[in-house]
Coordinates of C-alpha atoms and ligand atoms in Angstrom, one line a residue:
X1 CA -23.8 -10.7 26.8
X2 CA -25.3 -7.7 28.7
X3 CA -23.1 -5.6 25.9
X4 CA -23.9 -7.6 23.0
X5 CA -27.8 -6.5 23.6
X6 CA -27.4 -3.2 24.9
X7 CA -25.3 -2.7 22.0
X8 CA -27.9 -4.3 19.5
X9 CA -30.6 -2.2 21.0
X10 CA -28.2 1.0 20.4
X11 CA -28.0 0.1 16.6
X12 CA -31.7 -0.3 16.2
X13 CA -32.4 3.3 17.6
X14 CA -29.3 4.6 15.6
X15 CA -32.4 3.9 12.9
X16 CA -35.4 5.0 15.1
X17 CA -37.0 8.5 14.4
X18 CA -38.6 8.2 17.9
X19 CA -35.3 7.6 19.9
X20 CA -33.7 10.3 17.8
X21 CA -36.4 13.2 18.6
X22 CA -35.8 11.8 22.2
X23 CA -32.3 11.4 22.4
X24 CA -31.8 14.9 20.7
X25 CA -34.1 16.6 23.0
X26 CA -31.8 15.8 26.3
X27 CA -30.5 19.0 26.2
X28 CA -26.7 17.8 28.1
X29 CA -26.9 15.7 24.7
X30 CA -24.7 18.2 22.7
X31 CA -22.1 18.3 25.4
X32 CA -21.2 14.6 25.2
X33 CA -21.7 14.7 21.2
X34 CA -18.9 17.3 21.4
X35 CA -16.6 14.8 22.2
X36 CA -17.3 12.6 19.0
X37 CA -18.1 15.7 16.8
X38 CA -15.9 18.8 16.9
X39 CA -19.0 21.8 15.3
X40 CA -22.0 21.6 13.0
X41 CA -20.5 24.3 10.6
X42 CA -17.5 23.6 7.9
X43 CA -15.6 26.8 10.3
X44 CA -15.9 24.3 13.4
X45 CA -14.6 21.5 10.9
X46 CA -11.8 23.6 9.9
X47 CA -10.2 24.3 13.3
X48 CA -10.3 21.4 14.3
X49 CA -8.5 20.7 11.2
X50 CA -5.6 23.2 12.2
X51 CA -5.6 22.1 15.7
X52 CA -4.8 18.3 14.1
X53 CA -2.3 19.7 11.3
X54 CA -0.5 21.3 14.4
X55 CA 0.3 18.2 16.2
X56 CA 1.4 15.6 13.6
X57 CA -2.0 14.8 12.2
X58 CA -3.5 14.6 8.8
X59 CA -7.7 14.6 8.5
X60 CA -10.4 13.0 6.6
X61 CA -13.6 15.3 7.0
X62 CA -16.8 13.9 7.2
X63 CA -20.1 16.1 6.4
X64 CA -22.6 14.4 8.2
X65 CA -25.5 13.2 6.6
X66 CA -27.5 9.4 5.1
X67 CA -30.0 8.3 2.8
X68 CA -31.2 11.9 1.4
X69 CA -34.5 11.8 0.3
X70 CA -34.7 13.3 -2.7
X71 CA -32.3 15.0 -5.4
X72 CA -32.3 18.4 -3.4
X73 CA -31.0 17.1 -0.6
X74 CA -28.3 15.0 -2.5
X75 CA -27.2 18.4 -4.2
X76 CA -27.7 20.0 -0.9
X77 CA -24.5 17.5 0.2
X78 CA -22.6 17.7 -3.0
X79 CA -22.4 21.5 -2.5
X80 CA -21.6 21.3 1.2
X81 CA -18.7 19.3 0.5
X82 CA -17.3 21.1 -2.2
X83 CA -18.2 24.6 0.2
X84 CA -15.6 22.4 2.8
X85 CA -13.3 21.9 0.0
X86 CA -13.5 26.1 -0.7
X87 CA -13.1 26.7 3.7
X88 CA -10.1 24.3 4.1
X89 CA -8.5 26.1 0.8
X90 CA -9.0 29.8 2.4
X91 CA -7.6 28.4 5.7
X92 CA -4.2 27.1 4.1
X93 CA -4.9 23.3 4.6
X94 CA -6.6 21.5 2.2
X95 CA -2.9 19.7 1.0
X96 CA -3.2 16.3 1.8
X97 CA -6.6 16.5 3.6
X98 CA -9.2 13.7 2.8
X99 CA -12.8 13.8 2.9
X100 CA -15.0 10.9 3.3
X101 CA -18.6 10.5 1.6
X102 CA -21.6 8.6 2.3
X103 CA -22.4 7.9 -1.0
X104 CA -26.7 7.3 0.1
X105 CA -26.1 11.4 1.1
X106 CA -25.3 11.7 -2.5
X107 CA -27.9 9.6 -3.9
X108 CA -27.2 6.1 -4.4
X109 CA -31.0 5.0 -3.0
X110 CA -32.8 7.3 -5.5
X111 CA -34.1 5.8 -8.5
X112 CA -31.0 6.1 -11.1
X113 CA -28.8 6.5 -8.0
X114 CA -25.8 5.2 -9.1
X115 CA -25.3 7.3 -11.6
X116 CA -26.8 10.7 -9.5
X117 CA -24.4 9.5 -6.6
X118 CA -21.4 8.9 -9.2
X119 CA -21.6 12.3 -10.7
X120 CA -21.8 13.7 -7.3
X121 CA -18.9 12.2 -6.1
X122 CA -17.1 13.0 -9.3
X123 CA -17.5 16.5 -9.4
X124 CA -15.9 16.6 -5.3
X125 CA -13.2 14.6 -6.7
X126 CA -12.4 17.2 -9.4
X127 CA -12.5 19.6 -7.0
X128 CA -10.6 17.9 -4.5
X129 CA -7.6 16.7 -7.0
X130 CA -7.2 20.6 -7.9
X131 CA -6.4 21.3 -4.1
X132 CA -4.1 17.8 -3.5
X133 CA -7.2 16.6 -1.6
X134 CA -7.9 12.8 -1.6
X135 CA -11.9 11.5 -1.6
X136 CA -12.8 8.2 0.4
X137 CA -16.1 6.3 -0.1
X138 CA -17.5 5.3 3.3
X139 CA -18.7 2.2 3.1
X140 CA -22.5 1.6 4.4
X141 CA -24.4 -1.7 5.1
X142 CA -24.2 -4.7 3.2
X143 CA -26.9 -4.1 0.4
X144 CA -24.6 -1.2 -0.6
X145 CA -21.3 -2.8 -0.9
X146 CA -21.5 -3.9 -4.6
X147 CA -22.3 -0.6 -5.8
X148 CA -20.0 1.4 -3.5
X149 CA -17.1 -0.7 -5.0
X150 CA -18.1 -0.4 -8.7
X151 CA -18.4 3.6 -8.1
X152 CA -15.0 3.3 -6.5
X153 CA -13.6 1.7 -9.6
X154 CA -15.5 4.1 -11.8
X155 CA -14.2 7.4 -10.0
X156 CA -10.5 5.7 -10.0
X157 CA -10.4 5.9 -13.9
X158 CA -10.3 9.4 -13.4
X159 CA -8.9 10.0 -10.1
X160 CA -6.7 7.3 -9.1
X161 CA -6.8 8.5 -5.4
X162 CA -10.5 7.8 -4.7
X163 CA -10.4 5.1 -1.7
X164 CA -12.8 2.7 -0.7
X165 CA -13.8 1.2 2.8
X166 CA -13.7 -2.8 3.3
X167 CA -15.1 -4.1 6.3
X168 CA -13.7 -7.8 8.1
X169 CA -17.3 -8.1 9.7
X170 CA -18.4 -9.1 5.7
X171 CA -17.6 -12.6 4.8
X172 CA -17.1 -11.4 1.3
X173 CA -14.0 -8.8 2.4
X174 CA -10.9 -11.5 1.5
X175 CA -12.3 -11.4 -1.9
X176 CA -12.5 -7.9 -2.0
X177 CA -8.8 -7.5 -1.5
X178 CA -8.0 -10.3 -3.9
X179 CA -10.0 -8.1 -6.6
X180 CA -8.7 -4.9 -5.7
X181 CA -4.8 -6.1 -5.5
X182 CA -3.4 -4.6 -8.6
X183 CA -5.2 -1.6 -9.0
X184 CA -2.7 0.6 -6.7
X185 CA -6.1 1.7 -4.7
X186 CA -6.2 3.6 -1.3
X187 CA -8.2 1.3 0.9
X188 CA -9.2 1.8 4.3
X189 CA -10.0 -1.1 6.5
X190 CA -12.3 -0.9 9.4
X191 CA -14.1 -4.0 11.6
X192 CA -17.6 -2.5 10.2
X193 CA -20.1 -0.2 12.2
X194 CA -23.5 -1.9 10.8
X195 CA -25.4 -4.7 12.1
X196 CA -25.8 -7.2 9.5
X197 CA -27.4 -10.9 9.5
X198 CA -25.1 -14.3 9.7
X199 CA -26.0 -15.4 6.2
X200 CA -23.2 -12.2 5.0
X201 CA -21.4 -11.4 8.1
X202 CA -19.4 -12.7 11.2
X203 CA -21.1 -13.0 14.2
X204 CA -18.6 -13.0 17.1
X205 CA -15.7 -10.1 18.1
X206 CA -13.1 -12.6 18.2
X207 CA -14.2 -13.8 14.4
X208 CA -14.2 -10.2 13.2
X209 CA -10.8 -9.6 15.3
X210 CA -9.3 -12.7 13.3
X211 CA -10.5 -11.5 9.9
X212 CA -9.0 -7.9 10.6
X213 CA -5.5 -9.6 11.3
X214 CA -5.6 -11.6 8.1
X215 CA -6.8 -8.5 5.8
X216 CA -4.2 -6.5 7.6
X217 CA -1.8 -9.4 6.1
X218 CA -2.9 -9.7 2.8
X219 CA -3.8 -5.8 2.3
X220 CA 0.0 -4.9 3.0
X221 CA 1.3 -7.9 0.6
X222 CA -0.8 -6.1 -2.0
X223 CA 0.3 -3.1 -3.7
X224 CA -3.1 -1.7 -2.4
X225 CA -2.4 1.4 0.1
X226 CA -3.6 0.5 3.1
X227 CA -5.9 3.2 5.8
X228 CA -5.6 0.9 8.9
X229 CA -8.7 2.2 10.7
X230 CA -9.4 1.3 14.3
X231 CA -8.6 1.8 17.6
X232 CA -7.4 -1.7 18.8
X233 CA -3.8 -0.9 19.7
X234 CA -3.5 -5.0 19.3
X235 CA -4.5 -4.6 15.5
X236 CA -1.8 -1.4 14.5
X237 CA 1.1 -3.6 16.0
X238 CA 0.3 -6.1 13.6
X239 CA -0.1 -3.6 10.8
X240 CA 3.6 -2.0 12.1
X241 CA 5.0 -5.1 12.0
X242 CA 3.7 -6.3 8.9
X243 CA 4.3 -2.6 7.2
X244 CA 8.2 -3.3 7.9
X245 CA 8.3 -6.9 6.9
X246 CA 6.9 -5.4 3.7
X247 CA 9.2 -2.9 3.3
X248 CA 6.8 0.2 3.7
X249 CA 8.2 3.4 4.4
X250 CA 6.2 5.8 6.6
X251 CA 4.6 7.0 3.1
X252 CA 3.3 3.3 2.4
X253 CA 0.3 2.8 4.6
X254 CA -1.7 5.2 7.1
X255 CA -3.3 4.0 10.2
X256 CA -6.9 6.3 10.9
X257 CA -9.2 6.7 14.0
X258 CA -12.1 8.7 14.4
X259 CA -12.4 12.2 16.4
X260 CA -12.2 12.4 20.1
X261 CA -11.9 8.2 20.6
X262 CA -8.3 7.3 21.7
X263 CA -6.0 10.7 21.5
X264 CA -3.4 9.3 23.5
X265 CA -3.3 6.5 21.2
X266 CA -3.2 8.9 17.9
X267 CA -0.2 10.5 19.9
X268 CA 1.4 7.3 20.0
X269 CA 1.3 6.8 16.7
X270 CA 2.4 10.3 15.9
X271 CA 5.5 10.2 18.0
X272 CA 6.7 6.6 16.6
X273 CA 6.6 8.2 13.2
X274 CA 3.8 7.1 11.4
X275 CA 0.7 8.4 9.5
X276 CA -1.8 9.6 11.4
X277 CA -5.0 10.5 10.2
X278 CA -7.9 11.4 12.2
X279 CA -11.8 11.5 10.8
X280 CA -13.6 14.7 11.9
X281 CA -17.3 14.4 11.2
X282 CA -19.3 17.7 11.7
X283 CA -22.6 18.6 10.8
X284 CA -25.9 19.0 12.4
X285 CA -27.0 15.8 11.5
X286 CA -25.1 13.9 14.4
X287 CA -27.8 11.5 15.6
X288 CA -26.9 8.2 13.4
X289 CA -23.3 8.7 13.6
X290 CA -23.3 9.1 17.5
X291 CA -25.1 6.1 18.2
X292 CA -23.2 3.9 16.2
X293 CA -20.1 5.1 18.6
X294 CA -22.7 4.2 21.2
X295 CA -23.2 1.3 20.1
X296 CA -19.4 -0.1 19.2
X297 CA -18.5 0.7 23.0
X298 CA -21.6 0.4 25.4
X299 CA -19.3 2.0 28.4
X300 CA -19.5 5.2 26.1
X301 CA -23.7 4.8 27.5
X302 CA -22.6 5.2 30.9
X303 CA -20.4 8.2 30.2
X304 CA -23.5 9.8 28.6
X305 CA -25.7 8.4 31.5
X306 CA -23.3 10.2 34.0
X307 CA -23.2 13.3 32.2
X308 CA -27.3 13.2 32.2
X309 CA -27.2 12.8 36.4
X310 CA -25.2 15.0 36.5
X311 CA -27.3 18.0 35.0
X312 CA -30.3 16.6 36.7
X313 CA -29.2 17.2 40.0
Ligands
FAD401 C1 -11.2 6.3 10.5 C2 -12.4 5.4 10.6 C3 -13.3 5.3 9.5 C4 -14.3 4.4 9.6 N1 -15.2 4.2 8.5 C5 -16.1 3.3 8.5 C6 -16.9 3.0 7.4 O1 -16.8 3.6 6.3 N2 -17.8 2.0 7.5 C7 -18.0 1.3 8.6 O2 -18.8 0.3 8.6 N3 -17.3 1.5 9.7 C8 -16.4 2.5 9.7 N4 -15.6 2.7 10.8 C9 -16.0 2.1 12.1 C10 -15.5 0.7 12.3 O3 -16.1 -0.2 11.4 C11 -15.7 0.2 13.8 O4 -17.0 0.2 14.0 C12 -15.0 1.1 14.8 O5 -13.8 1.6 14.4 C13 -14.7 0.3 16.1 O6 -13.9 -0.8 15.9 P1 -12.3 -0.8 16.3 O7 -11.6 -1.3 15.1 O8 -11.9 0.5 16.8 O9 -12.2 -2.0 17.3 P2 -13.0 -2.4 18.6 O10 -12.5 -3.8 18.8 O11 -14.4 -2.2 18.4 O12 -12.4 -1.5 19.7 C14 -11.0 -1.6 20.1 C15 -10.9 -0.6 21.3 O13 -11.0 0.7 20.8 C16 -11.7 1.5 21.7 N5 -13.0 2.0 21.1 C17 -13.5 1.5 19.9 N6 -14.7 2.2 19.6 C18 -14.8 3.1 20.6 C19 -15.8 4.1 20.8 N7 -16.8 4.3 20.0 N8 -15.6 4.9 21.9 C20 -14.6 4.7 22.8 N9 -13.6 3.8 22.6 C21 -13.7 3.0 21.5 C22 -12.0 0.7 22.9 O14 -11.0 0.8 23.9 C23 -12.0 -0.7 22.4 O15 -11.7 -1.7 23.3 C24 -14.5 3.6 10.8 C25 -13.6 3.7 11.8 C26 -12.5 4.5 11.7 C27 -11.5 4.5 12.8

């Protein structure tokens, strides 16, 4: 209960300018960030990169970044992901990385945003095709999810590896998967990081825990590839399990976490022989991102508390 709010009031300042200029002025904050976010530069991004390559991983990279403004600043994100794109390239592993893209840092809330955020993401996903890189389309809160999809679709014509994101908070999510099976696409399935209302989403852990299980069923029955994204150890035994009974190779499905959350669980993974891919957000634009993490796991707060004592003393 005491989670549930704490957690609640963690989302809302995830949104908050005020909490942001104070949470950003602790100055211990970038010590504990450093644990979700490897650097702010695409250099930072790129070791860690190698560092993951080296041990059994693959990567998603994450430039982060929401709701730009204005068309500059949309630009401003196009070019710093196809400037990522250039760095992994020089450094020798851009094979088989993915990046993922908010598409509101592209766009999509300006007016004629669909179209600004779909040319966007279609000129990354040239550039990522010409280096084997794959493109994923986070997926953002519920008023987006329409869109995201029918950009998804769009982008596929061209570039069959462009994912999307489906999240088993959404009520709408089994129909998703219904729609998408038959079109062959990459989809990555998460529980969902947003707060949404009951009239479109479910309420309880155990309801969204159910949901995941069922997706995880009828995503690998589909000839959808399926990103199994979480850290719930419970959730990727069912997704091993139901992999085999579906006769999926190592090649067939991928399970994903993000940076710096369960390591010894990645490792797990690794050494059991499956697909490992790990999402490395970087970027000086931290704040939202970090207290969404926050916010999914409010012992994370007392983590940051401690680290705060501790430099006070
Ligand atoms: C690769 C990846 C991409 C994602 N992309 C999106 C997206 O596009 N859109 C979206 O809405 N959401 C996205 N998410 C976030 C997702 O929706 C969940 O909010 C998040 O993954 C927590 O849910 P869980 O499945 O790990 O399970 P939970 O049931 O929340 O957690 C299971 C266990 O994992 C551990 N854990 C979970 N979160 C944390 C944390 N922050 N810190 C420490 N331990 C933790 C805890 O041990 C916890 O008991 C993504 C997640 C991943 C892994």
């Amino acid at each position: 209960m005491l989670d549930q709010a704490l957690s609640q009031t963690l989302n809302r300042a995830s949104r908050s300018a005020r909490a942001r200029r104070a949470v950003e002025s602790f100055p211990v904050t970038r010590k504990v960030v450093d644990r979700f976010v490897p650097g702010e530069t695409a250099a930072d991004a790129v070791a860690a990169t190698r560092r993951l390559i080296a041990t059994g991983r693959t990567v998603t990279l994450d430039v982060l970044g929401e709701d730009v403004l204005d068309l500059a600043g949309a630009r401003a994100m196009r070019d710093a992901y196809l400037a990522l794109l250039a760095a992994l390239a020089e450094a020798g592993c851009a094979a088989g990385a993915d990046v993922s893209l908010k598409l509101s840092a592209m766009g999509q809330a300006l007016p004629g945003g669909t179209t600004i955020a779909t040319d966007h993401a279609a000129e990354i996903a040239a550039a990522a095709a010409a280096l084997g890189c794959t493109v994923t389309l986070d997926m953002e809160d519920h008023t987006t999810v329409d869109s995201t999809l029918a950009i998804g679709t769009a982008l596929r014509a061209s570039y069959p590896l462009v994912g999307n994101v489906l999240q088993t908070n959404l009520r709408r999510t089994p129909g998703d998967i219904a729609d998408l099976d038959g079109t062959g696409a990459r989809i990555r399935l998460v529980k969902g990081a947003y707060r949404e209302p009951a009239s479109v989403a479910l309420q309880r852990k155990a309801e969204v825990d159910g949901a995941y299980e069922r997706a995880i069923d009828a995503l690998m029955s589909s000839d959808c590839h399926p990103m199994i994204a979480t850290h719930d150890p419970a959730m990727l035994d069912r997704a091993v399990a139901r992999a085999l009974a579906a006769g999926r190779g190592a090649d067939g499905w991928e399970a994903q976490m993000l940076y710096g959350v369960r390591p010894e669980l990645e490792q797990r993974m690794v050494d059991d022989g499956h697909r490992m891919r790990v999402y490395i957000p970087f970027g000086t634009d931290w704040y939202g991102y970090f207290m969404r993490r926050l916010a999914e796991r409010p012992a994370n707060v007392a983590f940051f508390l401690r680290a705060l004592a501790h430099r006070s003393r």
